[in-house]
CSV table of C-alpha atoms in Angstrom, one decimal:
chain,number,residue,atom,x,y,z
A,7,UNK,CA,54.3,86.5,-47.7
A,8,UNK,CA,56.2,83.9,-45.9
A,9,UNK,CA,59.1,84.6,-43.5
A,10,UNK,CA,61.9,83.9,-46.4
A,11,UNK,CA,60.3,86.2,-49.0
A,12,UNK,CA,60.1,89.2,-46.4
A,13,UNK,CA,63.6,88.5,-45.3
A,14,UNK,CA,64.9,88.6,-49.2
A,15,UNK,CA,62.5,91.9,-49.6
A,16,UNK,CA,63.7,93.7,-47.4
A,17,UNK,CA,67.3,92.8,-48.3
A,18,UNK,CA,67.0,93.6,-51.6
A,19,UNK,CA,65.0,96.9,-50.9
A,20,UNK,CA,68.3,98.4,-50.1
A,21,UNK,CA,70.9,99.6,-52.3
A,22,UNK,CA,73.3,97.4,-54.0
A,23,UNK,CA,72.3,94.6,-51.8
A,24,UNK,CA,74.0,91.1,-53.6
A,25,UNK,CA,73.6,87.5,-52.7
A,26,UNK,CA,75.9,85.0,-52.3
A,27,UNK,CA,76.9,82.1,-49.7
A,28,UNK,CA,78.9,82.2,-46.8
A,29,UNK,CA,79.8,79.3,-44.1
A,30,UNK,CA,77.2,77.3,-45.9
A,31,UNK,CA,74.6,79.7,-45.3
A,32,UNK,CA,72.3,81.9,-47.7
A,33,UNK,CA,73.9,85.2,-47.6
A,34,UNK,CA,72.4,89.2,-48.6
A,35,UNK,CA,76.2,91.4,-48.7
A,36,UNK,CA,76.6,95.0,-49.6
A,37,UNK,CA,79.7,95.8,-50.7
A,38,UNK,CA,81.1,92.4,-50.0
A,39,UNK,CA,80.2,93.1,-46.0
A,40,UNK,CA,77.8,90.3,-44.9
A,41,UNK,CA,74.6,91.9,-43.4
A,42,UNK,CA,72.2,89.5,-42.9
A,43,UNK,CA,72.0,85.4,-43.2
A,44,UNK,CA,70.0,82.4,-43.2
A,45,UNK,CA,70.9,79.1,-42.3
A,46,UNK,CA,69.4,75.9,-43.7
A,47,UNK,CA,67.8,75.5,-40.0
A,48,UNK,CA,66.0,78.2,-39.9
A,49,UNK,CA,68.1,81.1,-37.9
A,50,UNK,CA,68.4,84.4,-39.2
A,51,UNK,CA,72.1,86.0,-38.2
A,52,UNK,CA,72.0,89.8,-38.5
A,53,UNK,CA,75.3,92.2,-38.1
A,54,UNK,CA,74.1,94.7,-35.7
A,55,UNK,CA,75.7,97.2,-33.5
A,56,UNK,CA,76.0,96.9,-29.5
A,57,UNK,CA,73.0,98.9,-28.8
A,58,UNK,CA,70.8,97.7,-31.1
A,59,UNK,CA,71.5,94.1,-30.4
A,60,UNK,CA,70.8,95.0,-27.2
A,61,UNK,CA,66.9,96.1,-28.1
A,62,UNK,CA,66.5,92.6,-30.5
A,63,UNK,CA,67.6,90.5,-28.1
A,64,UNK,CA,64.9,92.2,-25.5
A,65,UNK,CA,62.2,92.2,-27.8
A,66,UNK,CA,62.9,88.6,-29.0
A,67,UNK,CA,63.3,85.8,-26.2
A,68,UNK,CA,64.6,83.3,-28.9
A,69,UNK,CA,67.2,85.4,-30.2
A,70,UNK,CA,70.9,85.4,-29.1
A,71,UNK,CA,74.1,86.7,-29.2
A,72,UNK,CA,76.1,85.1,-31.8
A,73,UNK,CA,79.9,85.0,-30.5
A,74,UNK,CA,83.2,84.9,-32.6
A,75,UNK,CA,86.2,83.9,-30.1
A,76,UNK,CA,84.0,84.9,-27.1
A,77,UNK,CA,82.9,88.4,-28.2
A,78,UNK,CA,79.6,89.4,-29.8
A,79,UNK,CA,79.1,90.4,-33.5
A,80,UNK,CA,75.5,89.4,-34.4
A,81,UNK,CA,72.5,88.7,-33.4
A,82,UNK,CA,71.0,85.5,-34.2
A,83,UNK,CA,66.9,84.4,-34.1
A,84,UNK,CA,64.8,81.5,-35.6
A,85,UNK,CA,63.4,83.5,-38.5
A,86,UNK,CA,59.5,82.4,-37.9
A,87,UNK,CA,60.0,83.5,-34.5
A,88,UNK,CA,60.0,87.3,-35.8
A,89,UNK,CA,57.3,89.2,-37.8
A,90,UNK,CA,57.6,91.6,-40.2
A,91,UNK,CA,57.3,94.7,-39.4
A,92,UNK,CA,60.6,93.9,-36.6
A,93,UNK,CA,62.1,92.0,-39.2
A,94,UNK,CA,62.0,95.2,-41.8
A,95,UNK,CA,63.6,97.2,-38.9
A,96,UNK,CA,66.1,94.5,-38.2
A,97,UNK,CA,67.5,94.0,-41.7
A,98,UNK,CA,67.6,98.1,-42.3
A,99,UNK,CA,69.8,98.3,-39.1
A,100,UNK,CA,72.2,95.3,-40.0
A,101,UNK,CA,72.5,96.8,-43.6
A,102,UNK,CA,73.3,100.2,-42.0
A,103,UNK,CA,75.8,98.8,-40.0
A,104,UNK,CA,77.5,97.3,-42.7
A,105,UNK,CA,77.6,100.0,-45.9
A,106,UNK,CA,80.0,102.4,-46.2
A,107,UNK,CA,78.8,106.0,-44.4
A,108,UNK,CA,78.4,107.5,-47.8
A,109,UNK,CA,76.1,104.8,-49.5
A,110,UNK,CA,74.2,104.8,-46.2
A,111,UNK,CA,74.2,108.8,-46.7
A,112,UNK,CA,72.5,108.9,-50.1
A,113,UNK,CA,70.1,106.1,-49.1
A,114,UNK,CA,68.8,108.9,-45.9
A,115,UNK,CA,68.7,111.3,-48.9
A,116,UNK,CA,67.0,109.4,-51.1
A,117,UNK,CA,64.3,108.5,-48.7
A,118,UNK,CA,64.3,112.2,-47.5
A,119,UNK,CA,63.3,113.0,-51.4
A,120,UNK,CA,61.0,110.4,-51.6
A,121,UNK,CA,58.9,111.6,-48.5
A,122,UNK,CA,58.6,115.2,-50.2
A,123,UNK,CA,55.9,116.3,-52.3
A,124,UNK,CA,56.8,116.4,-56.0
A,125,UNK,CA,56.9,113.9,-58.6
A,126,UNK,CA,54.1,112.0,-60.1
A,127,UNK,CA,55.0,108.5,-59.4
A,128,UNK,CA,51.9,106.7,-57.8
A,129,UNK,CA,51.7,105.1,-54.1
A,130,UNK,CA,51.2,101.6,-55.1
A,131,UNK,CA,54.5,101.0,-56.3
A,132,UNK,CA,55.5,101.5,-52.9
A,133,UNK,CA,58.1,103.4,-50.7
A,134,UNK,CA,61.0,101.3,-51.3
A,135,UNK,CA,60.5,101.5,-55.4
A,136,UNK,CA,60.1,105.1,-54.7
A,137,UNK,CA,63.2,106.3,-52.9
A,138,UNK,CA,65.2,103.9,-55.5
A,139,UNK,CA,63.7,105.6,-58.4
A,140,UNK,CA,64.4,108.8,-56.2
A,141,UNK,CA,67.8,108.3,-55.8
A,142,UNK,CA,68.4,107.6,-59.3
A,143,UNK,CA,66.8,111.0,-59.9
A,144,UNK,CA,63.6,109.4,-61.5
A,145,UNK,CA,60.9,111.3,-59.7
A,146,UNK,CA,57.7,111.3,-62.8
A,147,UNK,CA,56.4,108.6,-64.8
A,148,UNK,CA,58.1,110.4,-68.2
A,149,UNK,CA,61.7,109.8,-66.6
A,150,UNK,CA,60.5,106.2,-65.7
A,151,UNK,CA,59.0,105.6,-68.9
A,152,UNK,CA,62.6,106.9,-70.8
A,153,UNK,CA,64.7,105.7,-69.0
A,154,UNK,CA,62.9,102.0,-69.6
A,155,UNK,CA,63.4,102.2,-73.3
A,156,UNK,CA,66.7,103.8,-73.1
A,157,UNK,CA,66.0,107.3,-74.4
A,158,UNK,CA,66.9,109.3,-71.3
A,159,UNK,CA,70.4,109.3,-70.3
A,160,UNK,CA,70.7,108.7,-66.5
A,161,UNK,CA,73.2,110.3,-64.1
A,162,UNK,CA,76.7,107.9,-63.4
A,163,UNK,CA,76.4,106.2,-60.1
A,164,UNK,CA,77.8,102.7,-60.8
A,165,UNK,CA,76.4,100.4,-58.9
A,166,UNK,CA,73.7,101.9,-57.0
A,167,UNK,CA,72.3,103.5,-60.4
A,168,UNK,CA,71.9,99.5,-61.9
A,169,UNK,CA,70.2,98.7,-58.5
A,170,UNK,CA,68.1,101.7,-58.7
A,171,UNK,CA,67.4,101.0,-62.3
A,172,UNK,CA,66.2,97.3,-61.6
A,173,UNK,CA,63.9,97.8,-58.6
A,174,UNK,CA,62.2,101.0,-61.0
A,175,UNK,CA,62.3,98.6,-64.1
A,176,UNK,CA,60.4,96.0,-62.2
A,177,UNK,CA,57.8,98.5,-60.4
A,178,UNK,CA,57.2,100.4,-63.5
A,179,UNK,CA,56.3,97.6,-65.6
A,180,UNK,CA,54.4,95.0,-63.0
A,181,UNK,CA,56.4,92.1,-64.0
A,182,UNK,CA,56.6,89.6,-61.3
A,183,UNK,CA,59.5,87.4,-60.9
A,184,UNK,CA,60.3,83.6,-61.1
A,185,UNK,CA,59.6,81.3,-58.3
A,186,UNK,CA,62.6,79.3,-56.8
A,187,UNK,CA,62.7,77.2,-54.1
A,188,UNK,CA,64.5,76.9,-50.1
A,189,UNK,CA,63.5,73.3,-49.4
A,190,UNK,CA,59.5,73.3,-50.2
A,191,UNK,CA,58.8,77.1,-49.8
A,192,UNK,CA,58.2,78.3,-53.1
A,193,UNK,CA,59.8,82.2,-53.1
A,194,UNK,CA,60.1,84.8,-55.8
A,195,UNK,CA,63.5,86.3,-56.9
A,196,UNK,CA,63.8,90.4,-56.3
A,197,UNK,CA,65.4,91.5,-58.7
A,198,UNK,CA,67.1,90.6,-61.9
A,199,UNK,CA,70.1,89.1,-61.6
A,200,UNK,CA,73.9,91.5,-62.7
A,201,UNK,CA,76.4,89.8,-64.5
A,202,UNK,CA,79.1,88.5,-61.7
A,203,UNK,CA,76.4,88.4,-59.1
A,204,UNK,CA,75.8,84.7,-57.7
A,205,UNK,CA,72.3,84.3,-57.4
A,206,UNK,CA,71.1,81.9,-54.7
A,207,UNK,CA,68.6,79.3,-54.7
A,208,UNK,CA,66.6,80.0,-51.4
């Protein structure tokens, strides 16, 4: 998986994560707040708070403070220059920073539900698919299963629920996604794209 792919992955993990561009820059938003960037160069700009800036920029000697009118408010680090296990952590904490406290609430519960015993959806699929499915209340392969061919009604929870519904659709069923290009890196779309949503070519 290269750098771009686990940058967009771990975006669009996260609830209602949407793409767009901003400044000239690829852009992952939730809610219309900018979490997390990519420049055509290369450099990775992350919204994070004081303290955990503060940890990035230790951990990563290319990364810097990125400076509106002389005061901090992101971090900013040549993407190759961080692996992926740091970047997961990085991404989570600049989305955090950015959702409104109760979407960032039910995405702790959802995760809290996923980590219990109960349910019959299988580990391959994956945490991620597996606290979405969770927090749309899909916890057995039967709720998957209806809800794919539209026989189970599923709770109301706007936008989360369609993001929910996509990640589940696409680990239920294997499908992979198209390839599209940023420069010459081939790199595979998330997730389907929602009407109104600009998709981006990265």
């Amino acid at each position: 998986m290269t750098p771009v792919q686990q940058l967009r992955e771990a975006a669009l993990a996260l609830p209602e994560t949407e793409e767009g561009t901003r400044s000239g820059a690829a852009s992952l938003c939730v809610r219309g707040k900018g979490f997390a960037s990519l420049t055509e160069d290369g450099l990775v700009r992350l919204h994070l708070p004081p303290e955990e800036t503060e940890a990035a920029l230790a951990a990563h000697t290319t990364g810097e403070h990125l400076l509106l009118r002389g005061t901090p408010v992101a971090f900013r680090v040549p993407l190759a220059d961080v692996d992926g296990k740091s970047l997961n952590a990085l991404v989570r904490a600049s989305w955090l920073s950015r959702a409104p406290q109760r979407l960032a609430a039910s995405l702790a519960a959802a995760e809290a539900a996923a980590d219990r015993a109960g349910g019959d959806l299988p580990a391959g699929i994956g945490r991620p698919a597996t606290r979405a499915l969770f927090g749309a209340d899909l916890t057995t392969l039967e709720q998957v299963a209806g809800a794919l061919r539209g026989g189970t009604p599923r709770p109301a929870r706007g936008r989360a629920e369609g993001r929910a519904g996509a990640v589940g659709g696409a680990a239920a069923t294997g499908t992979r996604p198209a390839a599209v290009s940023l420069g010459d890196s081939p790199v595979e779309r998330g997730l389907r794209p929602r009407s109104g949503v600009t998709r981006l070519t990265w």
